[in-house]
Amino acid sequence: MSSFRPRIYCADAFADLEGLITERCAAIITDPPYSERTHKGSSALTTIPYASISHAQAEEIGRTFARVCVGWVCVFCDHTMIDTWSRALASSRRYVFAPIACVTIGRTVRIRGDGPASWTDYLIVSRHRTKEFSQWGALPGAYVGTRGTAPASERERQAGDKSDALMAAIVRDYTRPGDLVVDPFAGSGTTGAASVSLRRRFLGLEIDPDRARTSDRRIGDFYDSMSWLYPETKRYG
């Protein structure tokens, strides 16, 4: 994909990721399924329409991320998977940073009333040990937002999707204009929309056919609406 045209393919990240990356992957920014514990804990409040990820699966795909990406790898996870993702992303001699807290104030309440609510996801980030990345610049140690009232476009997404503002901040901080951003678990295409708005190229994978089709259309429509950012390319569609 040599142009800015974003795409989300119906594909399995475990089986198809390496085959779909045909050029320099500058960053992997993704929100994969969480652990079985988190999925079970969320079932009382929301329906999460995808399977949890095991520690073995996370290690497998994490090593693939570390191998195929020349830049930053940024992976969301819950607290039970921090060590697993960190260990996987440390392969290929990558430097793994301490987990970054991504806090959404007011996101949930503890229905049982027996302790604190879960407002925090964790972002595991890693980079190669090269001069280019050692001079990247200072970045935030946390991302904090509020739940607020989601617009219709966000309410239509599935449980677990991250906000547009959060994903835009992460894409802004860990990529440069023109970079190819890859999201192997694209979901609703939030990473793709953030990439388009910031003049990054985007490739996503989504295993569910209906969601892949809907999300590909969503970011295509968004690309159309942002065509003034891309005078050097033809309009999407």
mmCIF file of C-alpha atoms in Angstrom:
data_model
loop_
_atom_site.group_PDB
_atom_site.id
_atom_site.type_symbol
_atom_site.label_atom_id
_atom_site.label_comp_id
_atom_site.label_asym_id
_atom_site.label_seq_id
_atom_site.Cartn_x
_atom_site.Cartn_y
_atom_site.Cartn_z
ATOM 1 C CA MET A 1 0.000 0.000 0.000
ATOM 2 C CA SER A 2 2.099 2.882 -1.287
ATOM 3 C CA SER A 3 -0.653 5.547 -0.985
ATOM 4 C CA PHE A 4 -2.411 6.962 2.067
ATOM 5 C CA ARG A 5 -5.532 4.867 1.410
ATOM 6 C CA PRO A 6 -6.396 3.040 4.677
ATOM 7 C CA ARG A 7 -7.582 -0.561 4.630
ATOM 8 C CA ILE A 8 -8.922 -3.109 7.096
ATOM 9 C CA TYR A 9 -8.764 -6.687 5.847
ATOM 10 C CA CYS A 10 -10.764 -9.628 7.116
ATOM 11 C CA ALA A 11 -7.823 -11.690 8.344
ATOM 12 C CA ASP A 12 -6.459 -13.600 11.323
ATOM 13 C CA ALA A 13 -3.565 -11.787 13.007
ATOM 14 C CA PHE A 14 -1.976 -15.066 14.083
ATOM 15 C CA ALA A 15 -1.986 -16.578 10.594
ATOM 16 C CA ASP A 16 -1.964 -13.640 8.180
ATOM 17 C CA LEU A 17 -0.082 -10.690 9.695
ATOM 18 C CA GLU A 18 3.351 -11.257 8.168
ATOM 19 C CA GLY A 19 1.902 -11.953 4.721
ATOM 20 C CA LEU A 20 -0.059 -8.693 4.657
ATOM 21 C CA ILE A 21 2.850 -6.464 5.665
ATOM 22 C CA THR A 22 4.602 -5.897 2.354
ATOM 23 C CA GLU A 23 6.525 -2.731 3.236
ATOM 24 C CA ARG A 24 8.160 -0.942 6.166
ATOM 25 C CA CYS A 25 5.898 -1.216 9.217
ATOM 26 C CA ALA A 26 6.736 1.887 11.243
ATOM 27 C CA ALA A 27 4.476 1.081 14.200
ATOM 28 C CA ILE A 28 2.116 -1.548 15.543
ATOM 29 C CA ILE A 29 -0.563 0.026 17.731
ATOM 30 C CA THR A 30 -3.207 -2.430 18.835
ATOM 31 C CA ASP A 31 -5.801 -3.330 21.445
ATOM 32 C CA PRO A 32 -5.958 -7.148 21.361
ATOM 33 C CA PRO A 33 -8.382 -9.263 23.396
ATOM 34 C CA TYR A 34 -7.697 -9.239 27.118
ATOM 35 C CA SER A 35 -7.242 -12.163 29.511
ATOM 36 C CA GLU A 36 -9.995 -14.632 30.364
ATOM 37 C CA ARG A 37 -10.263 -13.078 33.827
ATOM 38 C CA THR A 38 -11.075 -9.647 32.412
ATOM 39 C CA HIS A 39 -13.565 -11.052 29.915
ATOM 40 C CA LYS A 40 -15.410 -12.948 32.639
ATOM 41 C CA GLY A 41 -15.371 -9.919 34.913
ATOM 42 C CA SER A 42 -16.906 -7.735 32.208
ATOM 43 C CA SER A 43 -19.731 -10.094 31.283
ATOM 44 C CA ALA A 44 -22.100 -8.703 33.905
ATOM 45 C CA LEU A 45 -22.000 -5.230 32.370
ATOM 46 C CA THR A 46 -21.283 -5.712 28.690
ATOM 47 C CA THR A 47 -21.223 -8.318 25.991
ATOM 48 C CA ILE A 48 -17.710 -8.638 24.574
ATOM 49 C CA PRO A 49 -18.121 -10.358 21.184
ATOM 50 C CA TYR A 50 -14.641 -11.864 20.901
ATOM 51 C CA ALA A 51 -12.622 -14.531 22.664
ATOM 52 C CA SER A 52 -10.057 -13.822 25.351
ATOM 53 C CA ILE A 53 -6.358 -14.254 24.614
ATOM 54 C CA SER A 54 -4.194 -16.764 26.453
ATOM 55 C CA HIS A 55 -0.702 -16.064 27.770
ATOM 56 C CA ALA A 56 0.724 -18.475 25.185
ATOM 57 C CA GLN A 57 -1.090 -16.698 22.343
ATOM 58 C CA ALA A 58 0.073 -13.297 23.573
ATOM 59 C CA GLU A 59 3.682 -14.479 23.682
ATOM 60 C CA GLU A 60 3.400 -15.917 20.163
ATOM 61 C CA ILE A 61 1.896 -12.851 18.514
ATOM 62 C CA GLY A 62 4.035 -10.497 20.613
ATOM 63 C CA ARG A 63 7.197 -12.081 19.248
ATOM 64 C CA THR A 64 5.784 -11.634 15.745
ATOM 65 C CA PHE A 65 5.123 -7.941 16.434
ATOM 66 C CA ALA A 66 8.688 -7.488 17.663
ATOM 67 C CA ARG A 67 10.068 -9.160 14.548
ATOM 68 C CA VAL A 68 8.061 -7.459 11.789
ATOM 69 C CA CYS A 69 7.930 -3.886 13.107
ATOM 70 C CA VAL A 70 10.879 -1.540 12.600
ATOM 71 C CA GLY A 71 9.510 1.089 14.986
ATOM 72 C CA TRP A 72 7.391 1.272 18.109
ATOM 73 C CA VAL A 73 5.124 -1.572 19.202
ATOM 74 C CA CYS A 74 2.289 -0.411 21.485
ATOM 75 C CA VAL A 75 -0.065 -3.023 22.960
ATOM 76 C CA PHE A 76 -2.989 -2.482 25.335
ATOM 77 C CA CYS A 77 -3.540 -5.086 28.034
ATOM 78 C CA ASP A 78 -5.006 -5.673 31.494
ATOM 79 C CA HIS A 79 -2.878 -5.960 34.632
ATOM 80 C CA THR A 80 -2.731 -9.775 34.477
ATOM 81 C CA MET A 81 -1.009 -9.722 31.062
ATOM 82 C CA ILE A 82 1.639 -7.055 31.688
ATOM 83 C CA ASP A 83 4.503 -9.499 32.266
ATOM 84 C CA THR A 84 3.499 -11.713 29.331
ATOM 85 C CA TRP A 85 3.398 -8.907 26.783
ATOM 86 C CA SER A 86 6.564 -7.317 28.185
ATOM 87 C CA ARG A 87 8.453 -10.593 27.881
ATOM 88 C CA ALA A 88 7.240 -11.175 24.316
ATOM 89 C CA LEU A 89 8.077 -7.645 23.162
ATOM 90 C CA ALA A 90 11.552 -7.885 24.668
ATOM 91 C CA SER A 91 12.470 -10.349 21.927
ATOM 92 C CA SER A 92 14.508 -9.096 18.956
ATOM 93 C CA ARG A 93 16.561 -7.147 21.535
ATOM 94 C CA ARG A 94 13.850 -4.538 22.002
ATOM 95 C CA TYR A 95 13.740 -2.125 24.928
ATOM 96 C CA VAL A 96 10.466 -2.453 26.850
ATOM 97 C CA PHE A 97 9.305 0.459 28.980
ATOM 98 C CA ALA A 98 7.334 0.338 32.224
ATOM 99 C CA PRO A 99 3.584 -0.020 31.592
ATOM 100 C CA ILE A 100 1.808 3.243 30.772
ATOM 101 C CA ALA A 101 -1.485 3.791 32.596
ATOM 102 C CA CYS A 102 -4.391 4.769 30.348
ATOM 103 C CA VAL A 103 -7.085 6.005 32.725
ATOM 104 C CA THR A 104 -10.708 6.710 31.810
ATOM 105 C CA ILE A 105 -12.216 8.429 34.841
ATOM 106 C CA GLY A 106 -15.729 7.200 35.561
ATOM 107 C CA ARG A 107 -15.547 4.332 33.062
ATOM 108 C CA THR A 108 -17.137 1.738 35.369
ATOM 109 C CA VAL A 109 -18.420 1.238 38.892
ATOM 110 C CA ARG A 110 -17.870 -1.733 41.171
ATOM 111 C CA ILE A 111 -21.421 -3.110 41.239
ATOM 112 C CA ARG A 112 -20.780 -5.257 44.314
ATOM 113 C CA GLY A 113 -19.574 -2.259 46.257
ATOM 114 C CA ASP A 114 -16.628 -4.225 47.621
ATOM 115 C CA GLY A 115 -13.670 -2.240 46.316
ATOM 116 C CA PRO A 116 -12.258 0.053 43.626
ATOM 117 C CA ALA A 117 -13.605 0.268 40.098
ATOM 118 C CA SER A 118 -11.464 -0.579 37.065
ATOM 119 C CA TRP A 119 -10.658 2.637 35.230
ATOM 120 C CA THR A 120 -7.207 1.714 33.944
ATOM 121 C CA ASP A 121 -5.824 -0.141 30.952
ATOM 122 C CA TYR A 122 -2.088 -0.575 30.451
ATOM 123 C CA LEU A 123 -0.063 0.225 27.348
ATOM 124 C CA ILE A 124 3.104 -1.819 26.860
ATOM 125 C CA VAL A 125 5.511 -0.037 24.515
ATOM 126 C CA SER A 126 8.808 -1.207 23.073
ATOM 127 C CA ARG A 127 11.368 0.066 20.590
ATOM 128 C CA HIS A 128 14.610 -1.033 19.008
ATOM 129 C CA ARG A 129 17.858 -0.039 20.743
ATOM 130 C CA THR A 130 19.041 2.294 17.980
ATOM 131 C CA LYS A 131 20.123 5.934 17.827
ATOM 132 C CA GLU A 132 16.963 6.875 15.906
ATOM 133 C CA PHE A 133 14.717 5.870 18.768
ATOM 134 C CA SER A 134 17.020 6.980 21.570
ATOM 135 C CA GLN A 135 16.494 10.509 20.222
ATOM 136 C CA TRP A 136 12.738 10.189 19.648
ATOM 137 C CA GLY A 137 11.757 12.669 22.351
ATOM 138 C CA ALA A 138 10.143 12.669 25.793
ATOM 139 C CA LEU A 139 6.629 11.185 25.856
ATOM 140 C CA PRO A 140 3.769 11.138 28.392
ATOM 141 C CA GLY A 141 3.957 8.650 31.252
ATOM 142 C CA ALA A 142 0.164 8.290 31.364
ATOM 143 C CA TYR A 143 -2.960 9.151 29.395
ATOM 144 C CA VAL A 144 -5.948 10.367 31.413
ATOM 145 C CA GLY A 145 -9.429 11.096 30.091
ATOM 146 C CA THR A 146 -13.038 11.052 31.195
ATOM 147 C CA ARG A 147 -15.869 8.865 30.102
ATOM 148 C CA GLY A 148 -18.298 11.707 29.379
ATOM 149 C CA THR A 149 -21.130 11.086 26.928
ATOM 150 C CA ALA A 150 -20.011 9.194 23.853
ATOM 151 C CA PRO A 151 -21.290 10.405 20.468
ATOM 152 C CA ALA A 152 -23.443 8.025 18.456
ATOM 153 C CA SER A 153 -20.458 6.936 16.381
ATOM 154 C CA GLU A 154 -18.752 5.706 19.566
ATOM 155 C CA ARG A 155 -21.845 4.169 21.189
ATOM 156 C CA GLU A 156 -22.202 1.927 18.151
ATOM 157 C CA ARG A 157 -18.811 0.347 18.769
ATOM 158 C CA GLN A 158 -18.179 -2.801 20.746
ATOM 159 C CA ALA A 159 -17.303 -3.057 24.417
ATOM 160 C CA GLY A 160 -13.616 -2.480 25.046
ATOM 161 C CA ASP A 161 -12.996 -0.054 22.187
ATOM 162 C CA LYS A 162 -10.778 2.896 23.073
ATOM 163 C CA SER A 163 -11.778 6.525 22.584
ATOM 164 C CA ASP A 164 -10.839 8.520 19.502
ATOM 165 C CA ALA A 165 -8.943 11.009 21.677
ATOM 166 C CA LEU A 166 -6.821 8.335 23.357
ATOM 167 C CA MET A 167 -5.902 6.597 20.116
ATOM 168 C CA ALA A 168 -5.094 9.904 18.416
ATOM 169 C CA ALA A 169 -2.724 10.788 21.264
ATOM 170 C CA ILE A 170 -0.912 7.456 21.015
ATOM 171 C CA VAL A 171 -0.627 7.580 17.220
ATOM 172 C CA ARG A 172 0.655 11.166 17.500
ATOM 173 C CA ASP A 173 3.291 10.257 20.095
ATOM 174 C CA TYR A 174 4.642 7.021 18.596
ATOM 175 C CA THR A 175 4.608 7.717 14.847
ATOM 176 C CA ARG A 176 5.534 10.395 12.319
ATOM 177 C CA PRO A 177 3.510 11.739 9.349
ATOM 178 C CA GLY A 178 3.608 9.303 6.431
ATOM 179 C CA ASP A 179 4.415 6.274 8.606
ATOM 180 C CA LEU A 180 2.597 2.996 8.061
ATOM 181 C CA VAL A 181 0.647 2.090 11.213
ATOM 182 C CA VAL A 182 -0.543 -1.512 11.549
ATOM 183 C CA ASP A 183 -3.310 -2.717 13.880
ATOM 184 C CA PRO A 184 -3.601 -6.534 13.868
ATOM 185 C CA PHE A 185 -6.779 -6.393 15.998
ATOM 186 C CA ALA A 186 -8.501 -3.474 14.297
ATOM 187 C CA GLY A 187 -11.985 -3.842 15.787
ATOM 188 C CA SER A 188 -13.998 -0.722 15.027
ATOM 189 C CA GLY A 189 -11.101 0.964 13.263
ATOM 190 C CA THR A 190 -10.351 3.584 15.920
ATOM 191 C CA THR A 191 -6.595 3.296 15.358
ATOM 192 C CA GLY A 192 -7.211 3.655 11.639
ATOM 193 C CA ALA A 193 -9.312 6.790 12.055
ATOM 194 C CA ALA A 194 -6.633 8.317 14.282
ATOM 195 C CA SER A 195 -3.974 7.476 11.712
ATOM 196 C CA VAL A 196 -5.954 9.069 8.883
ATOM 197 C CA SER A 197 -6.543 12.268 10.870
ATOM 198 C CA LEU A 198 -2.795 12.570 11.523
ATOM 199 C CA ARG A 199 -1.621 11.814 7.957
ATOM 200 C CA ARG A 200 -0.365 8.333 8.708
ATOM 201 C CA ARG A 201 -0.993 5.367 6.445
ATOM 202 C CA PHE A 202 -2.935 2.475 7.929
ATOM 203 C CA LEU A 203 -3.333 -1.279 7.562
ATOM 204 C CA GLY A 204 -5.677 -3.206 9.841
ATOM 205 C CA LEU A 205 -6.705 -6.826 10.338
ATOM 206 C CA GLU A 206 -10.052 -7.898 11.807
ATOM 207 C CA ILE A 207 -11.081 -11.543 12.060
ATOM 208 C CA ASP A 208 -14.853 -10.977 12.098
ATOM 209 C CA PRO A 209 -16.104 -10.533 8.497
ATOM 210 C CA ASP A 210 -18.979 -8.180 9.333
ATOM 211 C CA ARG A 211 -16.868 -5.979 11.579
ATOM 212 C CA ALA A 212 -14.009 -5.935 9.079
ATOM 213 C CA ARG A 213 -16.354 -4.787 6.324
ATOM 214 C CA THR A 214 -18.042 -2.170 8.511
ATOM 215 C CA SER A 215 -14.778 -0.826 9.890
ATOM 216 C CA ASP A 216 -13.109 -0.695 6.476
ATOM 217 C CA ARG A 217 -16.056 1.333 5.207
ATOM 218 C CA ARG A 218 -15.944 3.571 8.286
ATOM 219 C CA ILE A 219 -12.317 4.581 7.879
ATOM 220 C CA GLY A 220 -12.811 4.897 4.114
ATOM 221 C CA ASP A 221 -15.656 7.360 4.666
ATOM 222 C CA PHE A 222 -13.543 9.212 7.210
ATOM 223 C CA TYR A 223 -10.679 9.378 4.713
ATOM 224 C CA ASP A 224 -13.089 10.938 2.210
ATOM 225 C CA SER A 225 -14.106 13.572 4.733
ATOM 226 C CA MET A 226 -10.435 14.355 5.421
ATOM 227 C CA SER A 227 -9.377 14.462 1.760
ATOM 228 C CA TRP A 228 -8.161 18.049 2.121
ATOM 229 C CA LEU A 229 -5.275 16.570 4.124
ATOM 230 C CA TYR A 230 -4.291 14.405 1.154
ATOM 231 C CA PRO A 231 -4.158 16.592 -1.980
ATOM 232 C CA GLU A 232 -1.537 14.274 -3.492
ATOM 233 C CA THR A 233 -3.886 11.257 -3.533
ATOM 234 C CA LYS A 234 -7.186 10.362 -5.145
ATOM 235 C CA ARG A 235 -10.296 10.319 -3.008
ATOM 236 C CA TYR A 236 -11.208 6.994 -1.416
ATOM 237 C CA GLY A 237 -13.717 5.036 -3.501
#
